Amino acid sequence: MARNPKYDILFEPVTFGPKTMRNRFWQTSHCTGYGSDRPGTQARFRGMKAEGGWAVVCTEFCSIHPESDEYPWHSARLWDDGDVVNLRYLCDEVHRHRSLAGVQLWYNGMHSPCLESREVARGPSGLPSNVFPERCLYDAAADEDDIRAIIHMYVLAAKRAEQAGFDLVEVSGADSTLPMQFLERRYNRRSDRYGGSLANRARFYIEVMAALKQAVGDRLAVTTRFETDTINGECRIQHFDEGLHFVELMHSEGVCDLWAVKIGDYEEWGEDAGSSRFRKTNWMRPFVSHVKSIVGASVPVVSNGRFTSPDDMVTALRSGQCDVIGAARPSIADPFLPTKIAEGRVEDIRECIGCNICVSRMQQQALLSCTQNPTSGEEYRRGWHPEHFEPAADPCSVLVVGAGPAGMECAMVLGKRGYTVHLRDCAPELGGHWRDVARYPRCAEYGRLISYRQIQLEKLRNVEMHLGIPAMTADDVLQYGADKVVIATGAHWATDGLGAEVHRPVAGADAECAEVLTPEQIMSGKRVVGEKVVVLDGDGYFTGVAMAELLADQGKAVTLVTNMNMVAEFSKYTMEMPNNKRMLHEKGIRFLTNHWAHSFVPGRLRLFYLYRDSAGLYEVEPGRWGRRTSDELVDLECDALVLVTARVPNGALYADLKARRAEWQRHEVQAVYRIGDCHAPRQALNAIFDGHRLAREFESAHPQHPLPFIRERQLWGHSTIPQRGDLRPAVEPV
Ligand code: ADP
Ligand code: SF4
């Protein structure tokens, strides 16, 4: 189909400094965990976005020097010629698709753990890091020689970037990096010309930009990513005050070819990577929209906002908010988003659901994966392309039982590969447990996980969907007539309080009773008796806090009890922790951490503190050593108990079929596989990955077992760059 003319503006070229981007789609710098140490994964992941139409594709944060070492978080690095070799492949892949490659130059001062390099970062005032207060991190206060040395580090990194083939260098003045540490009053205690007034505090940032302009600015664009408001009040950066005044100052120096603007700092990263539970599309607009009026027509502005709808993008452009649409997560969820708009296939866009699982992977010091796009990060190591599916040489018929995330994904990929698929579910609609999730408070955007797959499945003529059928038994499956069977029957919340803490049910907790409920029961309308409700959360992600909020909104007095150190502990990885806590506080939801349930009787939940036993180890009775155990208990008034303790696989159908393996041949069933939560109940991204992988590898010798993937690591016996004893270019003034 032809492109809708109202979207033409999105495909206009934009010039900044010496470069011109072919359209207005900019893949903002974002973390992956691939860094420069996984060059294949990095290059193919970024190259896929260029192929999908993003005119500029940037790296993640890229450390310019071993003094700014984020290990165990994996950043890109431009420390030496080895990094040049590895990042060159990224640039080649991006250029192959006519896009520009950008690298974000990063020096993190006091917040650099330096756990690999063991060097000491320099900073404005020699203060401890507030981002990692428990790690005993301090920067070394920089004198003017140090400042010149650091600026030289930026220049050397930019020169390496040019060698690698990058088209633009973006100075990170975001996420509390060094330029911000000089700019912010709270960090900058200096009394020299780099401290005091705004102009003085801005000097370092502006000098870095000026040095880069001078060194590479006629060949590479020199840009910055700047947070106009750190969203934490006075003494930091507020957009109507120092945020915009700084933009005026830097702009008047003429050292910045393009501004990418955002809000939030390292501590409040969740305001930049705003999750859909707390922030809706283009939430940063009030804080960033004035930048354009300061920098004028000749200097483009990039604005982010989890844009997935071309209409929202056009509105942002036409309103004068920005010239370029920046996106990290929408480009992860759908690298082909620009192409789909260009081809008039807007309904095919795999819209980001704003779950921040991608961020969580990085925060767990792991590798980026995406809930919506299971091919993310698999482009190189598994050779997966998000839009291309190898046609099956000899497609057979496949019955998929269960239309949750796993079953939908598997049926969709099998369908795209040419198999004849019957997707059957006893529920009247697609989506499995995710239908409930999308109705939790704040989780409406999660529903895109279902709607994207529904649209794709409905387009596939070789896929039939049978919903609202009686639950299938092993007899039904064997007699169905399919060549192969995939079981995707999901999981359910434990009805007896089984959880990870003690791996046993909680005495008296039985969801058959009126006073005990599971999330499924709440979502299907089971009445919550009484006033005082306890949510027992052993899951630690969004379900516990969602149930607590839902019931608080109904006027219940809610207490959330968890065995973990923090409420919704996993949300520290998704960057939702601060706002989860604010929400609980605002809604008067009390919480108790490091406790678990001992027993329940209507009216009273009895808890125990996880660390109630003695610290010392003693001879508790002759010959038997151990802790002195305590039977101390804490009672909570509790009219209704909500069990968010663990999920239990619906594994019976697969087990029945496996037990009847001898009958498969008689029924001409060649194979039975299981995927998703019925195999092991995990987060939705894993269920989707499971379904996707099985469908991609459906003809392998043992499809239930994944094929090996390429592992990127140094193979012994091959040389390294640098070698021990090599010289490092001097950065100190002589
Ligand atoms: P996953 O996350 O693994 O995809 P879900 O729990 O979301 O799993 O979805 C499982 C789906 O399987 C549910 O919609 C459920 O109605 C369906 N289902 C479970 N058992 C059967 C069965 N025996 N026959 C048909 N559908 C089933
Ligand atoms: Fe969006 Fe979630 Fe994918 Fe991240 S993981 S890109 S937030 S859908």
XYZ file of N, CA, C and O and ligand atoms in Angstrom, residues 401-407 424-427 431-434 471-472 488-491 653 675-678 687, ligand 1:
135
model
N -2.322 -25.774 21.245
C -3.351 -25.714 22.292
C -2.954 -24.626 23.281
O -1.943 -24.747 23.977
N -3.759 -23.584 23.330
C -3.476 -22.467 24.238
C -3.060 -21.245 23.435
O -2.078 -21.295 22.693
N -3.843 -20.159 23.576
C -3.592 -18.949 22.780
C -3.159 -17.801 23.671
O -3.606 -16.672 23.524
N -2.287 -18.111 24.646
C -1.642 -17.059 25.423
C -0.463 -16.516 24.623
O -0.323 -16.808 23.424
N 0.401 -15.739 25.278
C 1.552 -15.176 24.556
C 2.362 -16.241 23.806
O 2.720 -16.043 22.638
N 2.631 -17.372 24.447
C 3.462 -18.398 23.806
C 2.745 -19.018 22.604
O 3.315 -19.147 21.513
N 1.496 -19.416 22.808
C 0.749 -20.074 21.735
C 0.508 -19.137 20.561
O 0.640 -19.539 19.395
N -6.051 -23.278 19.194
C -7.311 -23.541 19.903
C -7.179 -23.174 21.378
O -6.160 -23.426 22.006
N -8.237 -22.568 21.892
C -8.226 -22.153 23.300
C -9.643 -22.207 23.840
O -10.601 -21.827 23.152
N -9.758 -22.656 25.090
C -11.093 -22.714 25.679
C -11.613 -21.326 26.076
O -12.804 -21.135 26.258
N -10.717 -20.357 26.175
C -11.166 -18.987 26.480
C -11.794 -18.370 25.226
O -11.436 -18.741 24.110
N -5.086 -14.378 24.055
C -4.291 -13.623 25.026
C -3.923 -14.370 26.288
O -3.008 -13.960 26.996
N -4.658 -15.442 26.628
C -4.315 -16.197 27.835
C -4.329 -15.306 29.064
O -5.165 -14.410 29.195
N -3.359 -15.535 29.963
C -3.336 -14.778 31.216
C -3.089 -13.294 30.976
O -3.367 -12.457 31.826
N -2.563 -12.972 29.799
C -2.220 -11.577 29.539
C -3.468 -10.692 29.381
O -3.398 -9.480 29.513
N -12.331 -27.348 26.966
C -10.910 -27.615 27.231
C -10.513 -28.937 26.585
O -11.217 -29.939 26.725
N -9.380 -28.938 25.891
C -8.983 -30.154 25.168
C -8.349 -31.159 26.131
O -7.534 -30.802 26.980
N 0.574 -25.204 24.840
C 0.903 -23.873 25.391
C -0.191 -23.490 26.379
O -0.837 -22.455 26.254
N -0.391 -24.373 27.355
C -1.563 -24.236 28.233
C -1.326 -23.343 29.447
O -2.198 -23.211 30.306
N -0.159 -22.732 29.534
C 0.047 -21.671 30.523
C 0.192 -22.142 31.960
O 0.596 -23.266 32.244
N -0.122 -21.220 32.850
C 0.065 -21.453 34.281
C -1.029 -20.707 35.036
O -1.784 -19.930 34.458
N -1.976 -31.579 30.620
C -2.260 -32.060 29.261
C -0.981 -32.613 28.617
O -0.987 -33.699 28.023
N 5.562 -25.327 25.289
C 6.212 -24.018 25.302
C 5.565 -23.119 26.358
O 4.444 -23.356 26.792
N 6.282 -22.089 26.726
C 5.725 -21.038 27.579
C 5.560 -21.475 29.019
O 6.312 -22.297 29.553
N 4.535 -20.911 29.657
C 4.386 -21.061 31.100
C 4.006 -22.474 31.525
O 4.216 -22.849 32.675
N 3.449 -23.281 30.620
C 3.131 -24.663 31.022
C 4.425 -25.463 31.163
O 4.450 -26.511 31.805
N 7.945 -16.523 27.492
C 6.902 -17.327 26.843
C 6.900 -17.037 25.342
O 6.807 -17.949 24.505
P 1.575 -18.594 28.134
O 2.026 -17.381 28.889
O 2.500 -19.736 28.277
O 1.258 -18.298 26.713
P -1.163 -18.389 29.229
O -1.511 -18.859 30.582
O -1.140 -16.928 28.972
O 0.205 -19.093 28.834
O -2.174 -18.992 28.181
C -2.562 -20.322 28.191
C -3.892 -20.453 27.477
O -4.145 -21.823 27.311
C -5.081 -19.873 28.227
O -5.768 -18.944 27.401
C -5.967 -21.085 28.516
O -7.351 -20.769 28.359
C -5.538 -22.066 27.460
N -5.706 -23.470 27.836
C -5.170 -24.080 28.922
N -5.503 -25.399 28.916
C -6.227 -25.605 27.790
C -6.844 -26.752 27.212
N -6.740 -27.949 27.789
N -7.515 -26.606 26.046
C -7.616 -25.414 25.451
N -7.059 -24.300 25.956
C -6.368 -24.391 27.106
